Amino acid sequence: MKTRNAPPRAGMLIESLRGLGYTTATAIADIIDNSISAGARTVDVHVEWAGSNSWIRITDDGCGMDDAGLEKAMQLGASDPRHARRTDDLGRFGMGLKTASFSQARALTVRSRKAGCESACLRWDLDVLEDILGGDWPMIEGPRPGSEERLSIEGAGTVVLWEDLDRIVTPGFTSDDLFEVLDTVERHLAMVFHRLIGTASGQIDLKLNGKRVKPWDPFLMGNLSKRLESLEYSLIGAPEVRVQLNVLPHKDKFESAADFDAAAGPDGWTSQQGFYIYRNRRLLAVSGWLRLGERGRQWPRDEAHRLARIRLDIPNTMDSEWNINVLKSTASPPVRLRPQLLRLAKETREMARSVYAFRGRLISDGAHGKEGMPDIWEAIKRSSGATAYRLSRQHDLYRSVMDRAGPLAKDIEALLRLVEGTVPVQRIWLDTAEDDEPPESILDEEADPALVEMMEAMFDALVHSRGLSEAEARERLARTRPFDKRPDLIAGLGEK
């Protein structure tokens, strides 16, 4: 068999790898993965603005590397993704350090020290590789002239330095743009490492420009207002895969608008729904609904299910089966597990939808069958499969009005049918999609006199048409939205 040696040109190959799709945030996260795998307890990310001479440094206090270990770590494809790894290893391809760094900078320098050894320092410089015509890959010993202080290290640990940030500091890029980048990086790190960062035992202390990164918990674990926070499930046929179902609270259950906005996540409520896939407690991907669905249609990320978030933990031994990519940003479940995931997702979505539609629904105290007034709107399923909406003819106020309407009853009924037939459903969905928020009820901002007038009409309907006592009528209104928020006004009903 005849063969030929056809080594790739270093400069050309690296330029191709630079286009893998890293952002600054995902690239920095990839470097932090190496720090965690090295047993680091503190990781410090520093971004220095100096115009075209800006630089980024990631320092950790992990076990560090000797000269031979560093050289291997700096090689592209230094490890085989098919080989067994430590169960706590966050890497796979042996490419992250290099591809993440090259995606942002033209110069990568790493200095590392292993306990009991001298520090070692190696550098890749794309300007040097670009001029190489053969198959050589010259790796430079030592830092760039003038960068020595940026690579200082005390004790065991590693420093990764990015210089010549040509993919970040592009023409027109200013310090204000850098602040936006830092905000994005902080939000991303807070989400990706939220189960790993903190001050508790076994967690890492992660800082960005001296500021401690606070974890962002997408599941609001322990929040008493959540509709669902399940125990962990093990999947049949894959007991090492763990699943936990979560349905977050309705907006009205948050103590403040700031808390509600914080719970939305870096990309907003609609984008943050679905499966959160973790490996060794590190978030790999927010993968929506994993192309699951029913009747041949995949579930989209939509408003009605935005409160549903499912935690999915997989071991690193299943990377290949789950199709984890180099960026650690996408995953796809094995076919054999999809039916189980579909069932769990359907259950979570249905509950999330009921919580999302909470506004205007009954409020029950769970005692003696007591509840608020019936919903004013009813959903009707047509034979075509579409859903229509009509005003409830069982509502107490409707029955009270119709009992006293006399000759106006037909006109009132015609008016209600006109309202039902002209509900601007499409406009409501369009506004919801554009605002990324459900429409607000105009009753929430109704002035007190108008609200009292409405309460009095319903109060009279409950007393005179239903035959309730005044105390019972006040209790019923106190469990009916939106009046439940105004106990002060309810207390005054019937005192005339």
Tab-separated table of C-alpha atoms in Angstrom:
chain	number	residue	atom	x	y	z
A	1	MET	CA	0.000	0.000	0.000
A	2	LYS	CA	1.421	3.335	-1.063
A	3	THR	CA	0.998	6.243	1.305
A	4	ARG	CA	1.910	9.908	1.365
A	5	ASN	CA	2.615	12.203	4.255
A	6	ALA	CA	0.301	15.205	3.975
A	7	PRO	CA	0.575	17.218	7.181
A	8	PRO	CA	-1.780	20.215	7.421
A	9	ARG	CA	-0.416	23.724	7.267
A	10	ALA	CA	-0.517	24.950	10.836
A	11	GLY	CA	-1.660	28.492	10.121
A	12	MET	CA	-4.449	27.441	7.777
A	13	LEU	CA	-5.757	24.751	10.136
A	14	ILE	CA	-5.809	27.075	13.136
A	15	GLU	CA	-7.649	29.773	11.178
A	16	SER	CA	-10.295	27.183	10.335
A	17	LEU	CA	-10.607	26.126	13.970
A	18	ARG	CA	-11.146	29.746	14.975
A	19	GLY	CA	-14.556	29.603	13.317
A	20	LEU	CA	-16.026	26.847	15.498
A	21	GLY	CA	-18.513	29.258	17.025
A	22	TYR	CA	-17.210	30.194	20.465
A	23	THR	CA	-18.320	33.415	22.091
A	24	THR	CA	-16.080	35.168	24.591
A	25	ALA	CA	-18.246	33.775	27.395
A	26	THR	CA	-18.192	30.154	26.186
A	27	ALA	CA	-14.454	30.339	25.481
A	28	ILE	CA	-13.663	31.535	29.010
A	29	ALA	CA	-15.960	28.829	30.421
A	30	ASP	CA	-13.953	26.199	28.527
A	31	ILE	CA	-10.734	27.385	30.165
A	32	ILE	CA	-12.398	27.305	33.599
A	33	ASP	CA	-13.344	23.675	32.913
A	34	ASN	CA	-9.639	22.852	32.824
A	35	SER	CA	-9.127	24.653	36.129
A	36	ILE	CA	-11.907	22.661	37.780
A	37	SER	CA	-10.555	19.391	36.376
A	38	ALA	CA	-7.170	20.357	37.861
A	39	GLY	CA	-8.712	20.565	41.327
A	40	ALA	CA	-8.660	24.371	41.592
A	41	ARG	CA	-10.466	26.013	44.489
A	42	THR	CA	-10.062	29.585	43.255
A	43	VAL	CA	-10.263	30.837	39.670
A	44	ASP	CA	-9.665	34.478	38.807
A	45	VAL	CA	-10.618	35.883	35.401
A	46	HIS	CA	-9.117	39.281	34.623
A	47	VAL	CA	-9.990	41.343	31.539
A	48	GLU	CA	-7.727	44.351	30.931
A	49	TRP	CA	-8.799	47.132	28.585
A	50	ALA	CA	-5.910	48.712	26.665
A	51	GLY	CA	-7.357	49.275	23.215
A	52	SER	CA	-5.765	46.989	20.659
A	53	ASN	CA	-3.351	45.781	23.377
A	54	SER	CA	-6.120	44.488	25.634
A	55	TRP	CA	-5.657	41.074	27.219
A	56	ILE	CA	-7.461	38.391	29.230
A	57	ARG	CA	-5.957	36.212	31.946
A	58	ILE	CA	-7.418	33.176	33.743
A	59	THR	CA	-5.513	32.120	36.868
A	60	ASP	CA	-6.182	29.093	39.072
A	61	ASP	CA	-4.642	27.338	42.071
A	62	GLY	CA	-5.058	23.809	40.733
A	63	CYS	CA	-2.465	21.061	40.737
A	64	GLY	CA	-0.540	22.642	37.862
A	65	MET	CA	1.673	20.913	35.282
A	66	ASP	CA	5.343	20.200	34.812
A	67	ASP	CA	7.070	20.925	31.509
A	68	ALA	CA	6.093	17.629	29.883
A	69	GLY	CA	2.502	17.911	31.043
A	70	LEU	CA	2.210	21.456	29.754
A	71	GLU	CA	3.609	20.516	26.367
A	72	LYS	CA	1.033	17.755	26.048
A	73	ALA	CA	-1.771	20.092	27.123
A	74	MET	CA	-0.715	22.629	24.478
A	75	GLN	CA	-0.839	20.074	21.662
A	76	LEU	CA	-3.965	19.934	19.529
A	77	GLY	CA	-5.851	16.664	19.916
A	78	ALA	CA	-3.688	15.619	22.843
A	79	SER	CA	-6.295	13.134	24.124
A	80	ASP	CA	-8.568	10.611	22.454
A	81	PRO	CA	-12.268	11.301	23.195
A	82	ARG	CA	-12.904	7.536	23.044
A	83	HIS	CA	-10.585	6.791	25.953
A	84	ALA	CA	-11.854	6.460	29.508
A	85	ARG	CA	-11.419	9.566	31.654
A	86	ARG	CA	-11.747	10.419	35.316
A	87	THR	CA	-15.404	10.613	36.277
A	88	ASP	CA	-14.963	14.264	37.301
A	89	ASP	CA	-13.149	15.275	34.093
A	90	LEU	CA	-14.925	18.113	32.265
A	91	GLY	CA	-12.942	17.747	29.027
A	92	ARG	CA	-13.273	15.294	26.167
A	93	PHE	CA	-11.435	16.127	22.932
A	94	GLY	CA	-8.192	17.605	24.245
A	95	MET	CA	-8.969	20.687	22.153
A	96	GLY	CA	-10.711	23.109	24.496
A	97	LEU	CA	-7.698	25.064	25.734
A	98	LYS	CA	-6.465	25.728	22.219
A	99	THR	CA	-9.677	26.151	20.223
A	100	ALA	CA	-11.304	28.335	22.883
A	101	SER	CA	-8.213	30.535	23.094
A	102	PHE	CA	-7.648	30.828	19.335
A	103	SER	CA	-11.309	31.776	18.865
A	104	GLN	CA	-10.616	35.012	20.774
A	105	ALA	CA	-6.888	35.750	20.501
A	106	ARG	CA	-3.887	35.327	18.225
A	107	ALA	CA	-1.472	34.660	21.064
A	108	LEU	CA	-1.968	31.999	23.745
A	109	THR	CA	0.568	31.726	26.559
A	110	VAL	CA	0.297	29.276	29.438
A	111	ARG	CA	2.512	29.204	32.515
A	112	SER	CA	2.057	26.381	35.004
A	113	ARG	CA	3.768	25.033	38.082
A	114	LYS	CA	3.368	21.633	39.658
A	115	ALA	CA	4.217	21.235	43.337
A	116	GLY	CA	7.931	20.558	43.724
A	117	CYS	CA	8.741	21.565	40.127
A	118	GLU	CA	9.937	24.691	38.354
A	119	SER	CA	7.313	26.612	36.398
A	120	ALA	CA	7.011	25.927	32.665
A	121	CYS	CA	5.846	28.436	30.060
A	122	LEU	CA	4.836	27.765	26.439
A	123	ARG	CA	3.193	29.922	23.799
A	124	TRP	CA	1.340	29.610	20.529
A	125	ASP	CA	1.530	32.659	18.284
A	126	LEU	CA	-0.654	32.594	15.174
A	127	ASP	CA	1.470	35.253	13.490
A	128	VAL	CA	4.400	32.821	13.656
A	129	LEU	CA	2.354	29.818	12.498
A	130	GLU	CA	0.971	31.821	9.588
A	131	ASP	CA	4.433	32.071	8.032
A	132	ILE	CA	5.179	28.334	8.254
A	133	LEU	CA	4.892	26.656	4.831
A	134	GLY	CA	5.718	23.055	5.772
A	135	GLY	CA	4.219	20.739	8.346
A	136	ASP	CA	6.072	22.201	11.325
A	137	TRP	CA	4.253	23.434	14.436
A	138	PRO	CA	6.730	25.686	16.268
A	139	MET	CA	5.637	26.214	19.859
A	140	ILE	CA	7.516	29.046	21.561
A	141	GLU	CA	9.093	28.791	24.986
A	142	GLY	CA	8.440	31.723	27.301
A	143	PRO	CA	6.086	34.715	27.178
A	144	ARG	CA	6.001	37.600	24.745
A	145	PRO	CA	8.468	40.365	25.619
A	146	GLY	CA	6.774	42.671	28.134
A	147	SER	CA	4.187	40.121	29.275
A	148	GLU	CA	6.205	38.514	32.048
A	149	GLU	CA	4.333	40.276	34.887
A	150	ARG	CA	0.979	39.105	33.524
A	151	LEU	CA	2.114	35.509	33.970
A	152	SER	CA	3.389	35.631	37.537
A	153	ILE	CA	2.444	32.597	39.601
A	154	GLU	CA	2.965	31.668	43.245
A	155	GLY	CA	2.809	28.050	44.314
A	156	ALA	CA	1.075	25.392	42.239
A	157	GLY	CA	-1.388	26.492	39.607
A	158	THR	CA	-1.805	27.686	36.042
A	159	VAL	CA	-2.093	31.014	34.230
A	160	VAL	CA	-3.684	31.228	30.771
A	161	LEU	CA	-3.035	34.497	28.956
A	162	TRP	CA	-4.773	35.705	25.775
A	163	GLU	CA	-3.165	38.558	23.871
A	164	ASP	CA	-3.918	40.229	20.547
A	165	LEU	CA	-7.678	39.866	20.988
A	166	ASP	CA	-8.503	40.350	17.317
A	167	ARG	CA	-11.865	38.553	17.583
A	168	ILE	CA	-12.982	40.770	20.467
A	169	VAL	CA	-11.348	44.154	19.926
A	170	THR	CA	-12.500	44.728	16.359
A	171	PRO	CA	-12.581	48.117	14.556
A	172	GLY	CA	-14.849	50.519	16.431
A	173	PHE	CA	-14.778	48.451	19.646
A	174	THR	CA	-14.654	50.680	22.749
A	175	SER	CA	-14.392	50.295	26.501
A	176	ASP	CA	-18.197	50.567	26.687
A	177	ASP	CA	-18.446	47.541	24.417
A	178	LEU	CA	-16.071	45.712	26.730
A	179	PHE	CA	-18.371	46.378	29.687
A	180	GLU	CA	-21.202	44.740	27.741
A	181	VAL	CA	-18.974	41.751	27.024
A	182	LEU	CA	-18.136	41.482	30.728
A	183	ASP	CA	-21.830	41.528	31.661
A	184	THR	CA	-22.516	38.733	29.183
A	185	VAL	CA	-19.551	36.726	30.463
A	186	GLU	CA	-20.657	37.110	34.085
A	187	ARG	CA	-24.231	35.993	33.337
A	188	HIS	CA	-22.973	33.008	31.368
A	189	LEU	CA	-20.508	31.869	34.031
A	190	ALA	CA	-23.136	32.315	36.745
A	191	MET	CA	-25.449	29.979	34.836
A	192	VAL	CA	-22.991	27.380	33.527
A	193	PHE	CA	-21.186	26.851	36.855
A	194	HIS	CA	-24.039	27.592	39.261
A	195	ARG	CA	-23.750	24.159	40.897
A	196	LEU	CA	-19.975	24.452	41.239
A	197	ILE	CA	-19.294	28.000	42.415
A	198	GLY	CA	-19.764	29.378	45.903
A	199	THR	CA	-18.168	29.301	49.315
A	200	ALA	CA	-19.359	25.868	50.453
A	201	SER	CA	-17.034	22.886	50.733
A	202	GLY	CA	-16.209	21.371	47.366
A	203	GLN	CA	-17.131	24.514	45.445
A	204	ILE	CA	-14.834	26.970	43.686
A	205	ASP	CA	-14.436	30.668	44.312
A	206	LEU	CA	-14.826	32.273	40.872
A	207	LYS	CA	-14.036	35.942	40.332
A	208	LEU	CA	-14.320	38.234	37.324
A	209	ASN	CA	-12.141	41.346	37.583
A	210	GLY	CA	-12.066	40.967	41.348
A	211	LYS	CA	-15.840	40.552	41.705
A	212	ARG	CA	-17.128	37.226	42.967
A	213	VAL	CA	-19.478	35.589	40.450
A	214	LYS	CA	-22.733	34.664	42.163
A	215	PRO	CA	-24.446	31.491	40.955
A	216	TRP	CA	-27.719	31.794	39.051
A	217	ASP	CA	-30.008	28.880	39.872
A	218	PRO	CA	-32.426	28.281	36.974
A	219	PHE	CA	-34.626	26.040	39.130
A	220	LEU	CA	-35.128	28.270	42.202
A	221	MET	CA	-34.445	25.205	44.360
A	222	GLY	CA	-36.319	25.283	47.649
A	223	ASN	CA	-38.711	28.075	46.587
A	224	LEU	CA	-41.989	27.336	48.370
A	225	SER	CA	-44.058	28.978	45.628
A	226	LYS	CA	-42.981	26.472	42.964
A	227	ARG	CA	-45.724	24.241	41.629
A	228	LEU	CA	-43.329	21.344	41.059
A	229	GLU	CA	-39.925	20.368	42.390
A	230	SER	CA	-39.711	16.612	41.966
A	231	LEU	CA	-37.330	14.093	43.437
A	232	GLU	CA	-34.557	12.848	41.160
A	233	TYR	CA	-35.541	10.123	38.705
A	234	SER	CA	-33.246	7.472	37.256
A	235	LEU	CA	-34.035	6.556	33.673
A	236	ILE	CA	-34.841	2.923	32.931
A	237	GLY	CA	-31.951	1.367	31.053
A	238	ALA	CA	-29.656	4.263	32.027
A	239	PRO	CA	-29.651	4.507	35.838
A	240	GLU	CA	-26.678	6.867	35.739
A	241	VAL	CA	-28.836	9.492	33.990
A	242	ARG	CA	-30.718	11.550	36.571
A	243	VAL	CA	-33.745	13.770	35.915
A	244	GLN	CA	-35.498	16.352	38.058
A	245	LEU	CA	-38.685	18.179	37.024
A	246	ASN	CA	-39.318	21.822	37.931
A	247	VAL	CA	-42.167	24.251	37.321
A	248	LEU	CA	-41.345	27.780	38.457
A	249	PRO	CA	-43.852	30.098	40.154
A	250	HIS	CA	-46.267	32.380	38.355
A	251	LYS	CA	-45.136	35.989	38.074
A	252	ASP	CA	-47.569	37.063	40.793
A	253	LYS	CA	-45.871	34.744	43.285
A	254	PHE	CA	-42.545	36.591	43.168
A	255	GLU	CA	-41.865	39.115	45.900
A	256	SER	CA	-40.706	41.774	43.453
A	257	ALA	CA	-40.366	42.514	39.749
A	258	ALA	CA	-36.584	42.361	40.191
A	259	ASP	CA	-36.816	38.790	41.510
A	260	PHE	CA	-39.005	37.812	38.572
A	261	ASP	CA	-36.593	39.364	36.064
A	262	ALA	CA	-33.622	37.634	37.724
A	263	ALA	CA	-35.338	34.247	37.469
A	264	ALA	CA	-35.817	34.724	33.716
A	265	GLY	CA	-32.152	33.972	33.029
A	266	PRO	CA	-29.603	35.388	30.579
A	267	ASP	CA	-31.774	34.877	27.493
A	268	GLY	CA	-35.240	35.570	28.906
A	269	TRP	CA	-38.105	33.366	30.030
A	270	THR	CA	-39.080	31.867	26.684
A	271	SER	CA	-35.541	30.893	25.675
A	272	GLN	CA	-34.664	29.398	29.070
A	273	GLN	CA	-37.389	26.724	29.136
A	274	GLY	CA	-36.867	23.014	28.577
A	275	PHE	CA	-34.029	20.621	29.365
A	276	TYR	CA	-30.855	21.732	31.150
A	277	ILE	CA	-28.184	19.125	30.439
A	278	TYR	CA	-25.330	18.764	32.937
A	279	ARG	CA	-22.181	16.708	33.065
A	280	ASN	CA	-20.438	16.575	36.436
A	281	ARG	CA	-22.709	19.406	37.600
A	282	ARG	CA	-21.444	21.656	34.789
A	283	LEU	CA	-24.210	22.961	32.517
A	284	LEU	CA	-23.547	21.898	28.946
A	285	ALA	CA	-26.634	23.165	27.181
A	286	VAL	CA	-30.072	24.683	27.579
A	287	SER	CA	-31.521	22.500	24.865
A	288	GLY	CA	-35.173	23.469	24.690
A	289	TRP	CA	-37.321	20.396	24.196
A	290	LEU	CA	-34.662	18.199	22.531
A	291	ARG	CA	-36.756	17.989	19.354
A	292	LEU	CA	-39.397	16.051	21.288
A	293	GLY	CA	-43.060	16.498	20.459
A	294	GLU	CA	-46.367	14.868	19.632
A	295	ARG	CA	-48.295	13.967	16.507
A	296	GLY	CA	-45.231	14.419	14.347
A	297	ARG	CA	-44.598	18.007	15.457
A	298	GLN	CA	-41.717	19.159	17.618
A	299	TRP	CA	-42.539	21.301	20.621
A	300	PRO	CA	-41.389	24.906	20.188
A	301	ARG	CA	-40.202	27.194	22.922
A	302	ASP	CA	-43.365	29.165	23.593
A	303	GLU	CA	-44.880	31.441	26.213
A	304	ALA	CA	-47.334	28.933	27.635
A	305	HIS	CA	-44.583	26.541	28.776
A	306	ARG	CA	-41.880	28.984	29.756
A	307	LEU	CA	-42.007	28.054	33.450
A	308	ALA	CA	-40.976	24.438	32.744
A	309	ARG	CA	-37.326	23.588	33.402
A	310	ILE	CA	-35.980	20.036	33.604
A	311	ARG	CA	-32.568	19.164	35.024
A	312	LEU	CA	-30.825	16.280	33.280
A	313	ASP	CA	-27.507	14.925	34.616
A	314	ILE	CA	-25.403	12.625	32.430
A	315	PRO	CA	-21.984	11.060	33.156
A	316	ASN	CA	-18.982	11.823	30.950
A	317	THR	CA	-18.965	8.172	29.874
A	318	MET	CA	-22.029	8.943	27.735
A	319	ASP	CA	-20.573	11.926	25.836
A	320	SER	CA	-20.509	10.048	22.552
A	321	GLU	CA	-24.003	8.598	22.967
A	322	TRP	CA	-25.378	12.072	23.727
A	323	ASN	CA	-23.407	13.686	20.860
A	324	ILE	CA	-21.657	16.286	23.034
A	325	ASN	CA	-19.856	18.652	20.651
A	326	VAL	CA	-16.460	20.333	21.008
A	327	LEU	CA	-18.063	23.544	22.278
A	328	LYS	CA	-19.987	21.624	24.980
A	329	SER	CA	-23.035	23.576	23.843
A	330	THR	CA	-25.288	20.982	22.224
A	331	ALA	CA	-26.485	17.513	23.129
A	332	SER	CA	-28.924	15.016	21.673
A	333	PRO	CA	-30.431	12.141	23.681
A	334	PRO	CA	-30.092	8.525	22.559
A	335	VAL	CA	-33.135	7.181	20.718
A	336	ARG	CA	-33.666	4.521	23.378
A	337	LEU	CA	-34.241	7.181	26.059
A	338	ARG	CA	-36.498	9.523	24.122
A	339	PRO	CA	-39.839	7.872	25.104
A	340	GLN	CA	-39.069	8.316	28.812
A	341	LEU	CA	-37.946	11.909	28.328
A	342	LEU	CA	-41.072	12.614	26.267
A	343	ARG	CA	-43.332	11.380	29.060
A	344	LEU	CA	-41.542	13.411	31.748
A	345	ALA	CA	-41.443	16.513	29.571
A	346	LYS	CA	-45.148	16.242	28.744
A	347	GLU	CA	-46.033	16.037	32.441
A	348	THR	CA	-43.893	19.081	33.241
A	349	ARG	CA	-45.211	21.115	30.297
A	350	GLU	CA	-48.835	20.468	31.217
A	351	MET	CA	-48.285	21.631	34.767
A	352	ALA	CA	-46.301	24.679	33.589
A	353	ARG	CA	-49.113	25.645	31.256
A	354	SER	CA	-51.653	25.522	34.082
A	355	VAL	CA	-49.450	27.767	36.240
A	356	TYR	CA	-48.862	30.202	33.366
A	357	ALA	CA	-52.633	30.522	32.896
A	358	PHE	CA	-53.059	31.217	36.617
A	359	ARG	CA	-54.193	34.829	36.116
A	360	GLY	CA	-57.975	35.061	36.408
A	361	ARG	CA	-58.424	31.491	37.712
A	362	LEU	CA	-60.078	30.291	40.895
A	363	ILE	CA	-58.318	30.657	44.193
A	364	SER	CA	-59.221	27.908	46.646
A	365	ASP	CA	-58.301	27.724	50.308
A	366	GLY	CA	-58.694	23.938	50.215
A	367	ALA	CA	-61.093	23.955	53.183
A	368	HIS	CA	-64.718	22.807	53.078
A	369	GLY	CA	-64.787	23.156	49.315
A	370	LYS	CA	-64.732	26.946	49.541
A	371	GLU	CA	-63.451	28.769	46.482
A	372	GLY	CA	-63.604	32.013	44.587
A	373	MET	CA	-66.130	32.964	41.923
A	374	PRO	CA	-66.085	30.912	38.675
A	375	ASP	CA	-63.831	31.968	35.795
A	376	ILE	CA	-65.410	34.605	33.588
A	377	TRP	CA	-63.856	32.957	30.498
A	378	GLU	CA	-64.367	29.386	29.317
A	379	ALA	CA	-62.222	27.543	26.743
A	380	ILE	CA	-64.217	25.537	24.201
A	381	LYS	CA	-62.629	22.868	21.997
A	382	ARG	CA	-64.091	22.918	18.477
A	383	SER	CA	-64.539	19.821	16.325
A	384	SER	CA	-61.750	21.194	14.099
A	385	GLY	CA	-59.347	20.950	17.018
A	386	ALA	CA	-59.086	24.724	17.476
A	387	THR	CA	-59.853	26.420	20.777
A	388	ALA	CA	-62.448	29.164	21.115
A	389	TYR	CA	-63.296	31.308	24.144
A	390	ARG	CA	-66.618	32.468	25.520
A	391	LEU	CA	-67.879	34.260	28.597
A	392	SER	CA	-69.233	31.958	31.269
A	393	ARG	CA	-73.014	31.935	31.560
A	394	GLN	CA	-72.561	30.422	35.027
A	395	HIS	CA	-70.803	33.473	36.419
A	396	ASP	CA	-72.669	34.963	39.381
A	397	LEU	CA	-72.642	38.491	37.996
A	398	TYR	CA	-73.958	37.322	34.609
A	399	ARG	CA	-76.857	35.456	36.219
A	400	SER	CA	-77.648	38.368	38.497
A	401	VAL	CA	-77.724	40.829	35.606
A	402	MET	CA	-79.817	38.570	33.383
A	403	ASP	CA	-82.325	37.939	36.173
A	404	ARG	CA	-82.937	41.697	36.326
A	405	ALA	CA	-82.456	42.518	32.641
A	406	GLY	CA	-86.060	42.131	31.505
A	407	PRO	CA	-86.467	43.340	27.890
A	408	LEU	CA	-82.725	44.165	27.679
A	409	ALA	CA	-81.702	40.521	28.082
A	410	LYS	CA	-81.500	39.894	24.330
A	411	ASP	CA	-79.373	43.012	23.779
A	412	ILE	CA	-77.025	42.061	26.610
A	413	GLU	CA	-76.644	38.551	25.220
A	414	ALA	CA	-75.947	39.943	21.734
A	415	LEU	CA	-73.290	42.268	23.166
A	416	LEU	CA	-71.576	39.385	24.963
A	417	ARG	CA	-71.537	37.273	21.798
A	418	LEU	CA	-70.014	40.190	19.894
A	419	VAL	CA	-67.257	40.464	22.510
A	420	GLU	CA	-66.644	36.703	22.339
A	421	GLY	CA	-66.476	36.708	18.573
A	422	THR	CA	-63.984	39.563	18.332
A	423	VAL	CA	-61.365	38.610	20.943
A	424	PRO	CA	-58.076	39.668	19.234
A	425	VAL	CA	-56.304	36.368	19.858
A	426	GLN	CA	-53.709	36.827	17.119
A	427	ARG	CA	-52.904	40.370	18.285
A	428	ILE	CA	-52.529	39.137	21.873
A	429	TRP	CA	-50.077	36.417	20.812
A	430	LEU	CA	-48.116	38.857	18.650
A	431	ASP	CA	-47.815	41.389	21.485
A	432	THR	CA	-46.830	38.618	23.888
A	433	ALA	CA	-44.088	37.372	21.554
A	434	GLU	CA	-42.708	40.878	20.980
A	435	ASP	CA	-42.790	41.857	24.660
A	436	ASP	CA	-41.677	38.423	25.948
A	437	GLU	CA	-44.332	38.951	28.608
A	438	PRO	CA	-47.997	37.978	28.883
A	439	PRO	CA	-50.453	40.887	28.637
A	440	GLU	CA	-51.287	42.635	31.880
A	441	SER	CA	-54.852	42.821	33.176
A	442	ILE	CA	-56.218	46.354	33.095
A	443	LEU	CA	-57.924	45.555	36.404
A	444	ASP	CA	-54.543	45.476	38.150
A	445	GLU	CA	-54.228	49.235	37.704
A	446	GLU	CA	-57.905	50.125	38.097
A	447	ALA	CA	-58.516	53.117	40.369
A	448	ASP	CA	-60.038	52.289	43.750
A	449	PRO	CA	-63.489	53.865	43.091
A	450	ALA	CA	-63.934	51.854	39.874
A	451	LEU	CA	-62.706	48.686	41.572
A	452	VAL	CA	-65.087	49.194	44.503
A	453	GLU	CA	-67.988	49.710	42.082
A	454	MET	CA	-67.176	46.394	40.409
A	455	MET	CA	-66.805	44.647	43.769
A	456	GLU	CA	-70.154	45.972	44.938
A	457	ALA	CA	-71.903	44.640	41.830
A	458	MET	CA	-70.443	41.173	42.395
A	459	PHE	CA	-71.094	41.377	46.127
A	460	ASP	CA	-74.769	42.158	45.501
A	461	ALA	CA	-74.978	39.300	42.992
A	462	LEU	CA	-73.615	36.837	45.559
A	463	VAL	CA	-75.912	38.057	48.329
A	464	HIS	CA	-79.169	38.538	46.409
A	465	SER	CA	-78.878	35.960	43.614
A	466	ARG	CA	-76.863	33.249	45.364
A	467	GLY	CA	-78.341	33.803	48.797
A	468	LEU	CA	-74.979	34.003	50.553
A	469	SER	CA	-74.552	35.913	53.758
A	470	GLU	CA	-72.546	39.111	53.569
A	471	ALA	CA	-69.641	37.436	55.386
A	472	GLU	CA	-69.712	34.508	52.938
A	473	ALA	CA	-69.824	36.899	49.978
A	474	ARG	CA	-66.780	38.784	51.280
A	475	GLU	CA	-64.929	35.501	51.745
A	476	ARG	CA	-65.770	34.465	48.168
A	477	LEU	CA	-64.491	37.761	46.725
A	478	ALA	CA	-61.342	37.524	48.871
A	479	ARG	CA	-60.470	34.339	46.954
A	480	THR	CA	-61.264	35.779	43.517
A	481	ARG	CA	-58.723	37.549	41.316
A	482	PRO	CA	-58.008	40.425	41.109
A	483	PHE	CA	-59.946	41.350	44.251
A	484	ASP	CA	-57.847	39.045	46.447
A	485	LYS	CA	-55.117	41.682	46.409
A	486	ARG	CA	-57.382	44.303	48.020
A	487	PRO	CA	-58.637	42.977	51.378
A	488	ASP	CA	-58.935	46.579	52.541
A	489	LEU	CA	-61.660	47.294	49.966
A	490	ILE	CA	-63.409	43.959	50.486
A	491	ALA	CA	-63.714	44.611	54.225
A	492	GLY	CA	-65.876	47.663	53.529
A	493	LEU	CA	-68.449	45.892	51.343
A	494	GLY	CA	-71.977	45.709	52.756
A	495	GLU	CA	-71.437	48.444	55.315
A	496	LYS	CA	-73.773	50.931	53.602
